[in-house]
Amino acid sequence: MWSLALRTLRFRKGGFVATFIAIFFGAALVMACGGLMESGVRDAVPAQRLAAAPLVVTGDQTYDGSQLAERVRLDAAQVRAVAAVPGVEKAIADVSFPVAVVRDGRPVTDLSDNATATEHRPLGHGWDSAQLTPYTLASGSQPQSAGDVVLDTALATRAGASVGDRVSVVAAGRTQEFRLSGIVKQAGGRTASQPAVFFTDKRAGELSGRPGTADAVGVLPKPGTDVADLATLVKNAAKGSAVVTLTGDNRGLAEFPQAAASQKSLITLSAIFGGWAILVAMFGASSTLGLTVQQRHREMALMKAIGTTPRQLRRMILGETLFVAIVASVLGCLPGALLSELLFDKLVSAGMVSGAVEFRLSVVPAVVAVLASLLAGVGAAYITARKIAKTRATEALAESSMEGRWLTRTRIILSVLFLVGGAGMAVMTMTMMKGDLTASTAGPACIMWAIGLALLAPGFTKIIVALLQGPLRALGGLSGQMAVLNSRAHTIRMAATITPIILLTGIATGTLYMQQIEDASNRSAHTGILRADEVLTSKTGPIAPGTLSRVRQVPGVEAASDYVTSTGFMQNPEDAEQTSDGRPLQAVGDIRNLSVRAAAGSLDDLRGDSVALPVDYASTLGSGVGTSVTLRLGDGTQAKVKVVATYRAEGETTALLLPSSLLAAHTTDGAASQILVRHAPGADAAQVTAAVTALVKDQPGVEVTDSAALVAGRTEGQQQLATINYLVVGMIVGYTAISVVNTLIAATGRRRREFGLQQLTGFTRRQVMAMMSLESVLTAVVGVLLGTVAATITLFPYSVAKLDRVVPSVPVWIYLAVVAGAVAITFAATLLPAWRATKLRPVEAATAAA
C-alpha cells in the first residue's frame, strides 16, 4: 500500500498541494518561534571590550531570582580579593561611565530613542582596562595627565580630531576640553558596539563619581591555569560577597548587564506566541487535511467494495500523509529559520532584546517543528482513516453522496474541553491576573474558544442557514435556492471552510483590541502621577550640576524637580503579589511636580529615607503611615524607609514614590538625567520655554520638550511590546489567512464535477457563479460571527482586568477592517477557483474525478 500511496499523489495533486501548503507554513511558524526560544535559553552575550579576559568578575545583578535594574558595582576590597587568588596573574578593574564627544556643540554619536541606545553610547574608562579588549595604539600615546584623553578610531573620525587636537568631552554633565593624546583600535580590526574613551585611571575614577569602585574585574590567569578551576577559587575567595564569575559567552553580561533581561523576554514571548502558533498551525493543518481526505470518501468506498481491507486503507492514507508531511515540514524549516532571525532583529531594533545578545539556532527547533507538523498531519489522517475504515462498503458508498452524523463523541469531548478551558482562562483574566501576566491568559482564551466553536461549526451552520434561507432565496432566486440546499446538505464540508475564518477573525480582532486596551490602561496609569509643562532630558548621561537651581530661578517657573526612575523590590513586609519585574520606583525633588494628593499622611514629608505607597498596595502589604518597610533598590542596596503617605492615582499604577536624593544615588548614572518644569499660573508659556531652552543651550545633548515626551518615554516599553505583539500576531494571522485561502481553494476546486452536472442540467455559468457567491456569503457570515464570539471571550475580561469596565472604548474601524479582510479573502478564494473550474466543458467537468 505504500507504493499505491505514492502513486495516488500523482492524481490527487490539488488535495495534496493544499495539505503541503498548510503543513509547510505551519512548520515555518513553529520553527520561527523555536529559534527565539533557543536564543533565549542560550542567552549568549559574547564579550566585546573584555574579550581578552577569559574570566570576568562582576557584581551579582540578581535579587531573589529577578534581574536588578541598575549596575551593581564592586568595591576596592573585592577587587583586591580577586587579585590575591592563586593563579591570577592580573586582576584589572574596569570602570565605565557615560561620556559624549562633542563637535560643533553636538554629540558626535546620534543615539536613537529606543531602549538599546544605552548599549551604543560612548563610555569612559581608565587606561589600564584597555588591555582587556585589547586596544592597541594606532597613533599617539596613552593618556599621561588628567588633561589627556584617548579615543577609539570611530569616535576620532566622527569628531574629525587628530593626535594633539583639543576635543570637547561631556562627562558627569560637564563639558570639558582634553588633549587627544592617542587613538586606539581594537585588536583584529573589530569594532565594539560601545565607543570607548580612555582617561588616566585616577581621572576616570573622579569622572565616574564613584572612585574606588569597579564595574567589573577582568582576570588574566597565569599560564597553565584552568579557567573553570580559577573561577571556582575566585568565587570561594569572595565568600560572603555578592559577586558573579563569568566565562565563555556569558562574559558579555559584565559589559551589558541589561542583556540578562533579554532571556526572560525571549523565552516569555516565544513560549506564549509559540504555544499559540503550534495550536493554530496544528489545528489549521489537520482541518485542511481532514477536508482533503473527506473529499475522497467515494474513492475509498469503491476501494472497499472491490476488496481493500480497512488496514490497507489506513496504511494508504497514513502513507500519503506521512510523505507529504515529511517533505513539507522539512522544507518549511528553511523559511522558518529566516523568519526567526528576522523576528529576532525586530526585537532588538524595538528594544525588547539587547543588541549584545547573539541569535542562536540549532537543529532542535527544526526537530520540534517537524515533529509538531507530523503529529498534526498524521493525527488528522489517522482519525479520518479510522472512521472510513470502520464503515462497511455499502454504507461507505451511500455516505460518499451524503454526509453522515457530524456530532460524534470525540467532537463533543474536544469542543467541551476547549470551551471550558477558554472560559476558565477568561475568568482567571478577570479575577487573578495582574500586570503583564494578564495577556498570558486572555490571548489563549480567544484561541481556545475559536477552536471550540470551530468544532461545533456544522451545528451553527445549520442554524444560520435556516435563519438566512428566506433572504437568500428571495435575493438569488434559483441560485439562492441551490446555495441553501448545498449548505444544508454539506454542512461538514462547509464547516471545514469556516474554521480558518473563525480563527482569522477571532485572533485578529482579539489581539488588536487587546493592544488598544493595554495602551489605554498605560496612558491612564502613566499620566496620573506627574505634572510638568516642560521636560529637560539629557542623552549624554546626568544633567550638569547646578542646572536645576538655575531652572528654578527662571521667571515664570513655579516648580522644577529632578526626576529619577528605577525598579525595586519590596523585601519586608513580603510582597505576595510581587512580579519578577519588580515594582516601579519614581522620585521627584519637589512634590509640586506631582499631580496626586495624599490619601493619608503628607507628601511634604517625602524626604530622607521615606516612601509614599499607592492606597491599594499599602492595604495589601498591611503597611500604613508611620510604619517602616524595607526596599531592595535597583542596584541591590537594602533601604529601610518610613511610609509617610499613601496616595490614590488615576489608572492602574503600583509606583512607589521616593525622594530623588535617595533614589538617584542608587542608579547606574548616579544622578538625574531629567528635570520636570511646571509653569506658574498666568505665566507666558512661550517665554518660559524659550528662557529654559536658552539656559541649557550650552549643554550638548540636553533637549527641552513638552510633557508628552515624558509620557512617551515612560510608555516606551509598552509601545515596543505592542510592536512585537503586532509583528508576531501578524505572522499568526498571516498563516491563518493562508489557511483560509488554501482550504477554500481546495474545497471549491474539488467541485468541478458538481459544477459540470449542474451545467448539463440547464444551469448557466453565471448561475453557478451566483450560487457560489451566496455560499461565500454564508461562509463569511458564520465564520465572522463565531470569530467575533471568540474575540469577546478575550476582550471583555481583559477590559475588566485592565480598565475596570466591561465594554472598552476602542475604535470600531479595527473590527470593520478585520471583517472586510475576512470577507474579501473568502470571496476571492471561493470565486476565483470556481470561475476556473466552470471554464471546463460541462461534459469534461462532469466526468472528472470527484
Coordinates of N, CA and C in Angstrom, one line a residue, residues 419 422 426 445-454 460 464 501-502 505-507 509-510 781-797 815:
L419 N -13.9 24.8 25.0 CA -14.8 25.9 25.5 C -14.6 26.1 27.0
G422 N -11.2 27.7 27.7 CA -11.2 29.1 27.4 C -12.0 30.0 28.3
A426 N -10.7 33.0 30.8 CA -11.3 34.3 30.8 C -11.6 34.7 32.3
A445 N -7.3 32.3 25.7 CA -8.8 32.1 25.8 C -9.5 32.3 24.5
C446 N -9.0 33.3 23.7 CA -9.6 33.6 22.4 C -9.4 32.4 21.5
I447 N -8.1 31.9 21.4 CA -7.8 30.8 20.5 C -8.6 29.5 20.9
M448 N -8.7 29.2 22.2 CA -9.4 28.0 22.7 C -10.9 28.1 22.3
W449 N -11.5 29.3 22.5 CA -12.9 29.4 22.1 C -13.1 29.3 20.6
A450 N -12.1 29.9 19.8 CA -12.2 29.8 18.4 C -12.2 28.3 17.9
I451 N -11.3 27.5 18.5 CA -11.2 26.1 18.1 C -12.5 25.4 18.6
G452 N -12.9 25.7 19.8 CA -14.1 25.0 20.3 C -15.3 25.3 19.5
L453 N -15.5 26.6 19.1 CA -16.6 26.9 18.2 C -16.4 26.3 16.8
A454 N -15.2 26.2 16.3 CA -15.0 25.6 15.0 C -15.4 24.2 15.0
F460 N -23.7 25.1 14.1 CA -24.0 26.6 13.9 C -24.4 26.9 12.5
I464 N -27.7 28.9 11.2 CA -27.6 30.2 10.5 C -28.2 30.0 9.1
I501 N -11.7 30.8 9.0 CA -12.2 32.2 9.1 C -12.5 32.5 10.5
I502 N -13.0 31.5 11.3 CA -13.2 31.8 12.7 C -11.9 32.1 13.4
T505 N -10.7 35.7 12.2 CA -11.5 36.8 12.8 C -11.2 36.9 14.3
G506 N -11.3 35.8 15.0 CA -11.1 35.8 16.4 C -9.7 36.3 16.9
I507 N -8.7 35.7 16.3 CA -7.3 36.1 16.7 C -7.0 37.5 16.3
T509 N -9.1 40.1 15.7 CA -9.9 41.1 16.5 C -9.5 41.1 17.9
G510 N -9.3 39.9 18.5 CA -9.0 39.9 19.9 C -7.7 40.5 20.2
V781 N -20.4 34.9 6.8 CA -21.3 35.3 7.9 C -21.0 34.3 9.1
V782 N -21.1 33.0 8.9 CA -20.9 32.1 10.0 C -19.5 32.2 10.6
G783 N -18.5 32.3 9.8 CA -17.1 32.4 10.3 C -16.9 33.7 11.1
V784 N -17.4 34.8 10.6 CA -17.2 36.1 11.2 C -18.0 36.2 12.6
L785 N -19.2 35.6 12.6 CA -20.0 35.6 13.8 C -19.3 34.8 14.9
L786 N -18.9 33.6 14.5 CA -18.3 32.8 15.5 C -16.9 33.3 16.0
G787 N -16.2 33.9 15.0 CA -14.9 34.5 15.4 C -15.1 35.7 16.3
T788 N -16.2 36.5 16.1 CA -16.5 37.6 16.9 C -16.8 37.1 18.4
V789 N -17.5 36.0 18.5 CA -17.8 35.5 19.8 C -16.5 35.1 20.5
A790 N -15.6 34.4 19.8 CA -14.3 34.1 20.4 C -13.5 35.3 20.8
A791 N -13.6 36.3 20.0 CA -12.8 37.6 20.4 C -13.4 38.2 21.7
T792 N -14.7 38.2 21.8 CA -15.3 38.8 23.0 C -14.9 38.1 24.3
I793 N -14.7 36.8 24.2 CA -14.2 36.0 25.4 C -12.9 36.5 25.9
T794 N -12.1 37.1 25.0 CA -10.9 37.8 25.4 C -11.1 39.2 25.8
L795 N -11.8 40.0 25.0 CA -11.9 41.4 25.2 C -12.6 41.8 26.5
F796 N -13.7 41.3 26.8 CA -14.5 41.8 27.9 C -13.8 41.5 29.2
P797 N -13.3 40.2 29.4 CA -12.5 40.0 30.7 C -11.2 40.8 30.7
Y815 N -12.4 46.6 13.9 CA -13.2 45.4 13.7 C -13.7 45.4 12.3

